[in-house]
Tab-separated table of C-alpha atoms in Angstrom:
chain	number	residue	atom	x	y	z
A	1	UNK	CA	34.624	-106.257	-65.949
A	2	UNK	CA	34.704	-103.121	-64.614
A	3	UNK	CA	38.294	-102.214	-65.661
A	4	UNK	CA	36.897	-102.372	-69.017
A	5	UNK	CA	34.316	-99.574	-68.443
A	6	UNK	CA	36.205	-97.455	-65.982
A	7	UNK	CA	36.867	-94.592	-69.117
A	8	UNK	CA	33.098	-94.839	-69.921
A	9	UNK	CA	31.887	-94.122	-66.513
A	10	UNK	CA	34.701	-91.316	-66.092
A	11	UNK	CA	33.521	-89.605	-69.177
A	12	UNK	CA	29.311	-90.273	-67.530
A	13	UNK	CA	30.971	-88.370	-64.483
A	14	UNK	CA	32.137	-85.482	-65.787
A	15	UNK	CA	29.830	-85.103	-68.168
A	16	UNK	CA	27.410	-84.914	-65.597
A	17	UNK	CA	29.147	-82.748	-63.073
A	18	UNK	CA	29.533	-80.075	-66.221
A	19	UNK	CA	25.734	-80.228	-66.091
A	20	UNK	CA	25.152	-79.520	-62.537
A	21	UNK	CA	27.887	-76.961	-62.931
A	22	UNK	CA	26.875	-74.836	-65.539
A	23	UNK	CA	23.587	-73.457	-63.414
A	24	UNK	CA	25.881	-72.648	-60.516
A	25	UNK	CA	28.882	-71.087	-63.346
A	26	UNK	CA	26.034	-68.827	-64.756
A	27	UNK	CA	24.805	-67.528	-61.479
A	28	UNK	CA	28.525	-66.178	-60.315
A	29	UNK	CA	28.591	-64.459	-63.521
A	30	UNK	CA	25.299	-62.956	-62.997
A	31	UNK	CA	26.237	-62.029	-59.435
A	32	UNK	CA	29.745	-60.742	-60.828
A	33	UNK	CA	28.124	-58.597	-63.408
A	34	UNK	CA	28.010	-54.513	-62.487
A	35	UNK	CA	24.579	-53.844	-61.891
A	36	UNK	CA	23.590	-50.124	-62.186
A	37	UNK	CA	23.378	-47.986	-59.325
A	38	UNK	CA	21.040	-45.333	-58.541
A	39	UNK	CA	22.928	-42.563	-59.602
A	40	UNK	CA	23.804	-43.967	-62.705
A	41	UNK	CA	20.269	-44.939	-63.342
A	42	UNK	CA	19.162	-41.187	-62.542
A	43	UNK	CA	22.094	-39.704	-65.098
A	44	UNK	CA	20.503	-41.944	-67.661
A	45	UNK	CA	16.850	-40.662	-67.034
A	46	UNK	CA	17.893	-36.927	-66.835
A	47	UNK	CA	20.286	-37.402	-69.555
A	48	UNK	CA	17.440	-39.258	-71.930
A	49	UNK	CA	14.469	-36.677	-70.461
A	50	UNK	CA	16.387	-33.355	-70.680
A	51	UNK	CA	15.861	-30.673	-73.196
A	52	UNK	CA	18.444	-28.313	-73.616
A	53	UNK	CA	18.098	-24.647	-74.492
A	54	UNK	CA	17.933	-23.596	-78.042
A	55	UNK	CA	21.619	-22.420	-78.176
A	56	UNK	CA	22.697	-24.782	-76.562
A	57	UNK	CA	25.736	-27.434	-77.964
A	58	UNK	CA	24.575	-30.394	-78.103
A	59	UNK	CA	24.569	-32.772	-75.190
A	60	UNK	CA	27.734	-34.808	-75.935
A	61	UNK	CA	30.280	-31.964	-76.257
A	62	UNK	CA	29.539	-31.642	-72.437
A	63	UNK	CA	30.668	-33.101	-69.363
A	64	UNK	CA	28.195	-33.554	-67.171
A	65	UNK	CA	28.762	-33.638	-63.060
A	66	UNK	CA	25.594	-34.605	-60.516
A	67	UNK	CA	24.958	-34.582	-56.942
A	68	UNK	CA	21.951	-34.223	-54.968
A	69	UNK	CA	21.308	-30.718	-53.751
A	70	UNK	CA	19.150	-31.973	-51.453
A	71	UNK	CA	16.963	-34.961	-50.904
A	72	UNK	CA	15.494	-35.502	-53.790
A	73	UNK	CA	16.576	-32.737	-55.889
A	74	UNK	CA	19.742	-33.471	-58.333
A	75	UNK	CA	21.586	-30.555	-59.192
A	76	UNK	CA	23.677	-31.214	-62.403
A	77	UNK	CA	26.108	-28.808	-64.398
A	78	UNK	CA	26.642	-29.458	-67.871
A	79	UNK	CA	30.038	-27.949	-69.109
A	80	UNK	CA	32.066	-27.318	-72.459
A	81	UNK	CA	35.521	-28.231	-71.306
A	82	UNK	CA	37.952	-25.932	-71.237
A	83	UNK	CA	40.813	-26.893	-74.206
A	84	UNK	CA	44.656	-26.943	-72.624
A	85	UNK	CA	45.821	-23.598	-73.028
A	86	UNK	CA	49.854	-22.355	-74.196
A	87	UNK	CA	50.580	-19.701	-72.171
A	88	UNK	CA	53.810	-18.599	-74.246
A	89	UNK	CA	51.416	-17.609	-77.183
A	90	UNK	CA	50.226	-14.094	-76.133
A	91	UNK	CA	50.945	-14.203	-72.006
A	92	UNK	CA	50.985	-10.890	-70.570
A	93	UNK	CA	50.986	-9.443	-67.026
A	94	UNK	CA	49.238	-6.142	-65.918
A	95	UNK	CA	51.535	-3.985	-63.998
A	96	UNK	CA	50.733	-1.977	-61.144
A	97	UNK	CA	50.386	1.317	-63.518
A	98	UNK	CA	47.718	-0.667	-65.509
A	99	UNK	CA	50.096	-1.508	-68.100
A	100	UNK	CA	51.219	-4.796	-69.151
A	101	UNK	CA	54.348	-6.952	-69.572
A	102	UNK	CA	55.300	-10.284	-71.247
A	103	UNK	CA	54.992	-13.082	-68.827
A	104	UNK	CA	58.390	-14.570	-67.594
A	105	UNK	CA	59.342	-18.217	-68.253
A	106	UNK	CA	58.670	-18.720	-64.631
A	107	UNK	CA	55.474	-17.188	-64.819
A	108	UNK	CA	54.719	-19.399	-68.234
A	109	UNK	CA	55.400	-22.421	-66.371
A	110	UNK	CA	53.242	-21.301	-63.615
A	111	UNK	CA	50.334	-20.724	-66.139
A	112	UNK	CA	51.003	-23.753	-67.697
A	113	UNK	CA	50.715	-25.920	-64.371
A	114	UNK	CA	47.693	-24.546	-63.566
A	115	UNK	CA	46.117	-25.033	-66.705
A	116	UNK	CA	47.010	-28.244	-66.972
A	117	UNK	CA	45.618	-28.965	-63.296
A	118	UNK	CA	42.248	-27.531	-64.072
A	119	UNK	CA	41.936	-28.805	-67.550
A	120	UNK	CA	42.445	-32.366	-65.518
A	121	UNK	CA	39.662	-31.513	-62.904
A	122	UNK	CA	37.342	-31.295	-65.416
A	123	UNK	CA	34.797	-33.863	-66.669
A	124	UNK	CA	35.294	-34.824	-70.810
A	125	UNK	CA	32.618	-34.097	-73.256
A	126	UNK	CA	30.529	-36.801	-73.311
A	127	UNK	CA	31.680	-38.591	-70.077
A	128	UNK	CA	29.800	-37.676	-66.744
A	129	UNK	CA	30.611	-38.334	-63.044
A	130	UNK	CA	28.116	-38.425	-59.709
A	131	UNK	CA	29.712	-36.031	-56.802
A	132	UNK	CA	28.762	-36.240	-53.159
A	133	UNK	CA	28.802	-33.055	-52.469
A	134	UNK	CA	27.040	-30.320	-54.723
A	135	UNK	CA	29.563	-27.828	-53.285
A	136	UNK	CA	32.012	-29.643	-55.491
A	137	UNK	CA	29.848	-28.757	-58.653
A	138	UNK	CA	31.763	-27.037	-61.147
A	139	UNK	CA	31.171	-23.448	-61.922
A	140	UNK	CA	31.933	-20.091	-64.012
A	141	UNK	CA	30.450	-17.190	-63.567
A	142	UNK	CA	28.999	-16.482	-67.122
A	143	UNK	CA	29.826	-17.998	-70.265
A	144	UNK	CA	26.576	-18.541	-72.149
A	145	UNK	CA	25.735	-21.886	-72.606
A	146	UNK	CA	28.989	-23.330	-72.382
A	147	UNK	CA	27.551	-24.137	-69.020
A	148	UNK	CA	24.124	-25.283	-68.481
A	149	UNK	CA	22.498	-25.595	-64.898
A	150	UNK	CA	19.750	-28.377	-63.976
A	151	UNK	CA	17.670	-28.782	-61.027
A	152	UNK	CA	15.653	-32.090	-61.210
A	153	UNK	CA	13.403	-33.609	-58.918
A	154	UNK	CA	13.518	-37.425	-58.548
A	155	UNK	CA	10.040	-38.202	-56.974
A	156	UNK	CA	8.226	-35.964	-59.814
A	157	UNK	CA	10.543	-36.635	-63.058
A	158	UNK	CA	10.300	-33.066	-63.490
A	159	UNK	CA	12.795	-30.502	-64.219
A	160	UNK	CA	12.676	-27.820	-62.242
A	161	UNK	CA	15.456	-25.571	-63.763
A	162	UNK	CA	17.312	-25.793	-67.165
A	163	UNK	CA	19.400	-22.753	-68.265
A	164	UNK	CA	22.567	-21.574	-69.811
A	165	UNK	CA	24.833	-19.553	-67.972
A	166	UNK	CA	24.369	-15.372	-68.650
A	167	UNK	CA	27.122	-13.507	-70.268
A	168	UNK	CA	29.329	-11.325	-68.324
């Protein structure tokens, strides 16, 4: 009767409906999966490639920012971030004789914001980050190598420019 082998063919049925899902289970997860992007692919090349000047730190106490300069040319910045600051230990302010004062607590607080903003603009040693514009680089004006400049170009694999930072 069938009755009698209506669990048998349930358990045929879903048995094979788990086999003609699995194929179509495994390709969502393959199309769900991240797939690396082009800049992250070219971080990994210069990053893997690069060789850093002699005095250099080395490359994962820097954060590292990227954009292209222009077609074909990545511009990168490698940078020692900048530790969070407390003003109230040794804050002074240079008065208009060329002396100096201590800072007010308004002018503390002040310090402190802004320290805290820029210490959150920048990019953690060891993490990097791709920019769209290269005007948004990060900068200082001298500091050694606590900042290191790179000019790459893509079609070559060459480096083009790889420097610390002068010294004021």
């Amino acid at each position: 009767m069938i009755a009698d082998r209506l669990p048998t063919l349930a358990v045929q049925w879903h048995v094979g409906a788990m086999r003609r899902s699995v194929p179509i289970l495994l390709l969502l997860l393959a199309a769900a999966a991240p797939l690396p992007n082009r800049h992250d692919a070219l971080m990994d090349e210069i990053e893997r490639t690069v060789r850093l000047p002699k005095s250099a730190n080395p490359l994962s106490s820097y954060g590292k920012s990227y954009a292209f300069a222009k077609p074909g040319k990545v511009m990168a910045i490698y940078l020692i971030p900048e530790p969070l600051h407390d003003p109230s230990l040794g804050c002074a302010v240079i008065t208009e004789d060329l002396g100096s004062r201590p800072c007010t607590s308004q002018e503390i607080k002040e310090s402190r914001d802004r320290d805290a903003r820029s210490v959150a603009d920048q990019v953690g040693a060891g993490k990097r980050r791709w920019l769209d514009d290269p005007r948004d680089l990060p900068d200082i004006s001298d500091g050694g190598c606590t900042q290191i400049t790179i000019e790459y170009d893509v079609a070559s694999k060459r480096f083009l420019h790889v420097a610390c930072n002068g010294l004021a």
